[in-house]
Amino acid sequence: NAGVTQTPKFRVLKTGQSMTLLCAQDMNHEYMYWYRQDPGMGLRLIHYSVGEGTTAKGEVPDGYNVSRLKKQNFLLGLESAAPSQTSVYFCASSANGMSQETQYFGPGTRLLVL
Amino acid sequence: AQSVAQPEDQVNVAEGNPLTVKCTYSVSGNPYLFWYVQYPNRGLQFLLKYITGDNLVKGSYGFEAEFNKSQTSFHLKKPSALVSDSALYFCAVRDVTGGFKTIFGAGTRLFVKA
């Protein structure tokens, strides 16, 4: 089991460029999440999905879009990157949305927007 | 509103000494509490969680945490620190009635000196 994987590991973008971050999980989890991690702020939820074909906004969704066409994949898109989107992005998954469920995290994608 | 506070940005401890990483929380209902650890250039890894029952929860790598409802705290502890415990530690909370939404603390960096 690879668990949760993310590609790419690192990317540099210029302001205004677009890109897609890919998250894949092989645990047959229903729920998937995208977080961003900024110094001194912990993790903040960008978007999430409760199942294939569904997505919803989290705490900080502006400037991002997501898609969940397949159960195992959750894509995060930046249509027009801004320096404020420089961050480390983590994907996570959980078996379901029960409050006691543990989340499993990917290794992260470090994004620098110049 | 839910919130989590980790009052210390950094904790320094000598190898072999006991360690404590502090966490306090605020939720409107009953909490589910989690500790995650992040090693350099890695995603978050689950350490332990409190759902119900015994206030002392034991987790991975010899860590434990004590739930104190009256003080709304969930401090992470280990009797004897190892250099390999050096990492970033996140406390997280969910409201029992709030489903999957997880609030993460800002993180505490633990340095264990040999």
CSV table of C-alpha atoms in Angstrom, one decimal:
chain,number,residue,atom,x,y,z
A,1,ASN,CA,0.0,0.0,0.0
A,2,ALA,CA,1.4,3.4,-1.0
A,3,GLY,CA,-1.2,5.2,1.1
A,4,VAL,CA,-1.6,8.8,-0.1
A,5,THR,CA,0.7,10.0,-2.8
A,6,GLN,CA,1.1,13.5,-4.2
A,7,THR,CA,2.6,14.9,-7.4
A,8,PRO,CA,4.6,17.0,-8.0
A,9,LYS,CA,6.8,17.3,-4.8
A,10,PHE,CA,8.0,20.8,-5.7
A,11,ARG,CA,7.0,23.4,-8.2
A,12,VAL,CA,7.9,27.0,-9.0
A,13,LEU,CA,5.3,29.1,-10.8
A,14,LYS,CA,5.2,32.6,-12.1
A,15,THR,CA,2.3,34.8,-11.1
A,16,GLY,CA,-0.6,34.1,-13.4
A,17,GLN,CA,0.4,30.6,-14.4
A,18,SER,CA,-1.8,27.6,-13.8
A,19,MET,CA,-1.1,24.2,-12.5
A,20,THR,CA,-2.8,21.1,-11.2
A,21,LEU,CA,-1.7,19.1,-8.1
A,22,LEU,CA,-2.6,15.4,-8.1
A,23,CYS,CA,-3.5,13.4,-5.1
A,24,ALA,CA,-4.0,9.6,-5.2
A,25,GLN,CA,-5.0,7.1,-2.5
A,26,ASP,CA,-5.2,3.4,-2.6
A,27,MET,CA,-7.1,2.8,0.6
A,28,ASN,CA,-10.6,3.0,-1.0
A,29,HIS,CA,-11.4,6.0,1.2
A,30,GLU,CA,-14.5,8.0,0.6
A,31,TYR,CA,-13.4,11.3,1.9
A,32,MET,CA,-10.5,13.3,0.6
A,33,TYR,CA,-9.2,16.8,1.5
A,34,TRP,CA,-6.8,19.5,0.4
A,35,TYR,CA,-5.0,21.6,3.0
A,36,ARG,CA,-2.4,24.3,2.9
A,37,GLN,CA,0.2,24.7,5.6
A,38,ASP,CA,1.7,28.1,6.3
A,39,PRO,CA,4.2,28.9,9.1
A,40,GLY,CA,2.5,29.5,12.4
A,41,MET,CA,-1.0,28.8,11.1
A,42,GLY,CA,-1.3,25.0,11.2
A,43,LEU,CA,-3.3,23.4,8.4
A,44,ARG,CA,-6.2,25.1,6.7
A,45,LEU,CA,-8.8,23.2,4.7
A,46,ILE,CA,-9.1,24.4,1.1
A,47,HIS,CA,-11.6,22.0,-0.4
A,48,TYR,CA,-12.9,18.5,0.3
A,49,SER,CA,-14.8,15.7,-1.2
A,50,VAL,CA,-17.2,13.2,0.4
A,51,GLY,CA,-17.2,10.8,-2.5
A,52,GLU,CA,-16.6,10.4,-6.2
A,53,GLY,CA,-18.1,13.2,-8.2
A,54,THR,CA,-18.6,15.5,-5.2
A,55,THR,CA,-16.6,18.5,-4.0
A,56,ALA,CA,-17.2,21.2,-1.5
A,57,LYS,CA,-15.5,24.4,-0.2
A,58,GLY,CA,-13.5,24.4,2.9
A,59,GLU,CA,-12.1,27.3,5.0
A,60,VAL,CA,-9.9,29.0,2.3
A,61,PRO,CA,-11.2,28.0,-1.1
A,62,ASP,CA,-10.6,31.2,-3.1
A,63,GLY,CA,-8.3,30.9,-6.0
A,64,TYR,CA,-8.5,27.1,-6.1
A,65,ASN,CA,-10.7,24.5,-7.9
A,66,VAL,CA,-10.9,20.8,-7.4
A,67,SER,CA,-12.3,17.7,-9.1
A,68,ARG,CA,-12.9,14.1,-8.0
A,69,LEU,CA,-13.7,12.2,-11.2
A,70,LYS,CA,-12.4,8.9,-9.8
A,71,LYS,CA,-12.7,7.8,-6.2
A,72,GLN,CA,-8.9,7.4,-5.8
A,73,ASN,CA,-7.9,10.8,-7.2
A,74,PHE,CA,-8.5,14.3,-6.0
A,75,LEU,CA,-7.1,17.1,-8.1
A,76,LEU,CA,-6.4,20.7,-6.9
A,77,GLY,CA,-6.1,23.4,-9.5
A,78,LEU,CA,-4.7,26.9,-9.5
A,79,GLU,CA,-6.1,28.8,-12.4
A,80,SER,CA,-4.0,31.9,-12.0
A,81,ALA,CA,-1.3,31.6,-9.4
A,82,ALA,CA,-0.6,34.4,-7.0
A,83,PRO,CA,2.3,34.9,-4.5
A,84,SER,CA,-0.1,34.4,-1.7
A,85,GLN,CA,-0.6,30.8,-2.8
A,86,THR,CA,3.1,30.0,-2.0
A,87,SER,CA,2.6,27.3,0.6
A,88,VAL,CA,3.0,23.6,1.3
A,89,TYR,CA,-0.1,21.7,0.1
A,90,PHE,CA,-1.2,18.4,1.7
A,91,CYS,CA,-3.7,16.0,0.6
A,92,ALA,CA,-5.4,13.7,3.1
A,93,SER,CA,-8.1,11.0,3.0
A,94,SER,CA,-10.3,9.2,5.5
A,95,ALA,CA,-12.5,6.2,5.3
A,96,ASN,CA,-15.6,8.2,6.0
A,97,GLY,CA,-16.7,11.4,7.6
A,98,MET,CA,-17.2,10.1,11.1
A,99,SER,CA,-15.8,12.4,13.7
A,100,GLN,CA,-13.5,9.8,15.2
A,101,GLU,CA,-11.9,8.8,11.9
A,102,THR,CA,-8.2,9.4,11.4
A,103,GLN,CA,-7.0,11.2,8.4
A,104,TYR,CA,-4.1,9.9,6.3
A,105,PHE,CA,-1.8,12.5,4.8
A,106,GLY,CA,0.3,12.6,1.7
A,107,PRO,CA,4.0,13.8,1.7
A,108,GLY,CA,3.1,17.3,0.5
A,109,THR,CA,3.7,19.6,-2.5
A,110,ARG,CA,5.9,22.6,-1.9
A,111,LEU,CA,4.7,25.5,-4.2
A,112,LEU,CA,6.6,28.7,-4.8
A,113,VAL,CA,4.8,31.5,-6.7
A,114,LEU,CA,7.1,34.2,-7.9
B,1,ALA,CA,-16.5,28.1,17.3
B,2,GLN,CA,-13.9,25.4,17.5
B,3,SER,CA,-10.3,26.4,18.2
B,4,VAL,CA,-7.0,24.8,19.2
B,5,ALA,CA,-4.1,26.5,20.9
B,6,GLN,CA,-0.6,25.2,21.1
B,7,PRO,CA,1.0,27.8,23.4
B,8,GLU,CA,4.6,26.9,22.7
B,9,ASP,CA,6.2,27.4,19.3
B,10,GLN,CA,9.2,25.3,20.3
B,11,VAL,CA,10.0,22.8,23.1
B,12,ASN,CA,13.6,21.9,23.9
B,13,VAL,CA,14.4,18.8,25.9
B,14,ALA,CA,17.4,16.6,26.6
B,15,GLU,CA,17.5,13.0,25.4
B,16,GLY,CA,16.2,10.8,28.2
B,17,ASN,CA,14.2,13.5,29.9
B,18,PRO,CA,10.4,13.5,29.9
B,19,LEU,CA,8.7,15.8,27.4
B,20,THR,CA,5.4,17.6,27.3
B,21,VAL,CA,3.8,19.4,24.4
B,22,LYS,CA,0.8,21.4,25.4
B,23,CYS,CA,-2.6,21.7,23.7
B,24,THR,CA,-5.8,23.4,24.8
B,25,TYR,CA,-9.0,23.4,22.8
B,26,SER,CA,-12.4,25.0,22.6
B,27,VAL,CA,-15.5,23.3,21.1
B,28,SER,CA,-19.2,23.8,21.7
B,29,GLY,CA,-19.9,20.1,22.3
B,30,ASN,CA,-17.8,17.1,23.3
B,31,PRO,CA,-14.4,16.9,21.6
B,32,TYR,CA,-12.5,14.3,19.6
B,33,LEU,CA,-8.8,15.1,20.0
B,34,PHE,CA,-5.9,14.1,17.9
B,35,TRP,CA,-2.1,14.4,17.8
B,36,TYR,CA,-0.2,14.2,14.6
B,37,VAL,CA,3.6,14.4,14.0
B,38,GLN,CA,5.4,15.8,11.0
B,39,TYR,CA,9.0,14.8,10.2
B,40,PRO,CA,11.0,17.0,7.8
B,41,ASN,CA,9.7,16.9,4.2
B,42,ARG,CA,7.0,14.4,5.2
B,43,GLY,CA,3.2,14.5,5.6
B,44,LEU,CA,1.5,14.4,8.9
B,45,GLN,CA,1.4,11.0,10.7
B,46,PHE,CA,-1.3,10.0,13.2
B,47,LEU,CA,0.0,9.5,16.7
B,48,LEU,CA,-3.0,9.0,18.9
B,49,LYS,CA,-6.6,10.2,19.5
B,50,TYR,CA,-9.1,10.6,22.3
B,51,ILE,CA,-12.6,9.6,21.5
B,52,THR,CA,-14.1,8.5,24.8
B,53,GLY,CA,-13.3,6.4,27.9
B,54,ASP,CA,-9.9,6.5,29.7
B,55,ASN,CA,-8.5,10.0,29.9
B,56,LEU,CA,-5.0,8.7,29.3
B,57,VAL,CA,-4.5,7.7,25.7
B,58,LYS,CA,-1.5,5.7,24.6
B,59,GLY,CA,-0.2,6.0,21.0
B,60,SER,CA,2.6,5.3,18.7
B,61,TYR,CA,6.4,5.5,19.5
B,62,GLY,CA,5.8,5.6,23.3
B,63,PHE,CA,3.7,8.8,23.3
B,64,GLU,CA,0.7,9.3,25.4
B,65,ALA,CA,-1.8,12.1,26.0
B,66,GLU,CA,-4.0,13.1,28.8
B,67,PHE,CA,-7.5,14.5,28.3
B,68,ASN,CA,-8.5,16.9,30.9
B,69,LYS,CA,-12.1,18.1,30.4
B,70,SER,CA,-12.1,20.7,33.2
B,71,GLN,CA,-8.9,22.4,31.8
B,72,THR,CA,-9.9,21.7,28.2
B,73,SER,CA,-6.4,20.3,27.6
B,74,PHE,CA,-4.9,17.4,25.8
B,75,HIS,CA,-1.2,17.5,26.4
B,76,LEU,CA,1.2,15.1,24.7
B,77,LYS,CA,3.8,13.4,26.8
B,78,LYS,CA,6.6,10.9,26.7
B,79,PRO,CA,8.5,9.6,29.7
B,80,SER,CA,11.9,9.5,28.0
B,81,ALA,CA,12.6,11.6,24.9
B,82,LEU,CA,14.7,10.4,21.9
B,83,VAL,CA,16.6,12.5,19.4
B,84,SER,CA,14.5,10.9,16.7
B,85,ASP,CA,11.4,12.4,18.4
B,86,SER,CA,12.5,15.8,17.0
B,87,ALA,CA,9.7,16.9,14.7
B,88,LEU,CA,6.7,19.2,14.4
B,89,TYR,CA,3.7,18.2,16.4
B,90,PHE,CA,0.1,19.2,15.7
B,91,CYS,CA,-2.9,19.0,18.0
B,92,ALA,CA,-6.3,18.8,16.3
B,93,VAL,CA,-9.9,18.8,17.4
B,94,ARG,CA,-13.3,17.9,16.1
B,95,ASP,CA,-16.6,18.6,17.7
B,96,VAL,CA,-18.6,15.3,18.1
B,97,THR,CA,-21.5,16.9,16.4
B,98,GLY,CA,-19.5,18.7,13.8
B,99,GLY,CA,-18.6,15.7,11.6
B,100,PHE,CA,-15.3,15.6,9.8
B,101,LYS,CA,-14.3,19.2,10.1
B,102,THR,CA,-10.9,19.3,11.8
B,103,ILE,CA,-9.2,22.3,13.4
B,104,PHE,CA,-5.5,22.1,13.6
B,105,GLY,CA,-3.2,23.9,16.0
B,106,ALA,CA,-0.3,26.0,14.7
B,107,GLY,CA,2.2,23.3,15.6
B,108,THR,CA,5.0,22.9,18.2
B,109,ARG,CA,8.5,22.1,17.1
B,110,LEU,CA,10.2,19.7,19.4
B,111,PHE,CA,14.0,19.6,19.6
B,112,VAL,CA,15.6,16.8,21.5
B,113,LYS,CA,19.3,17.2,22.2
B,114,ALA,CA,21.6,14.3,22.6
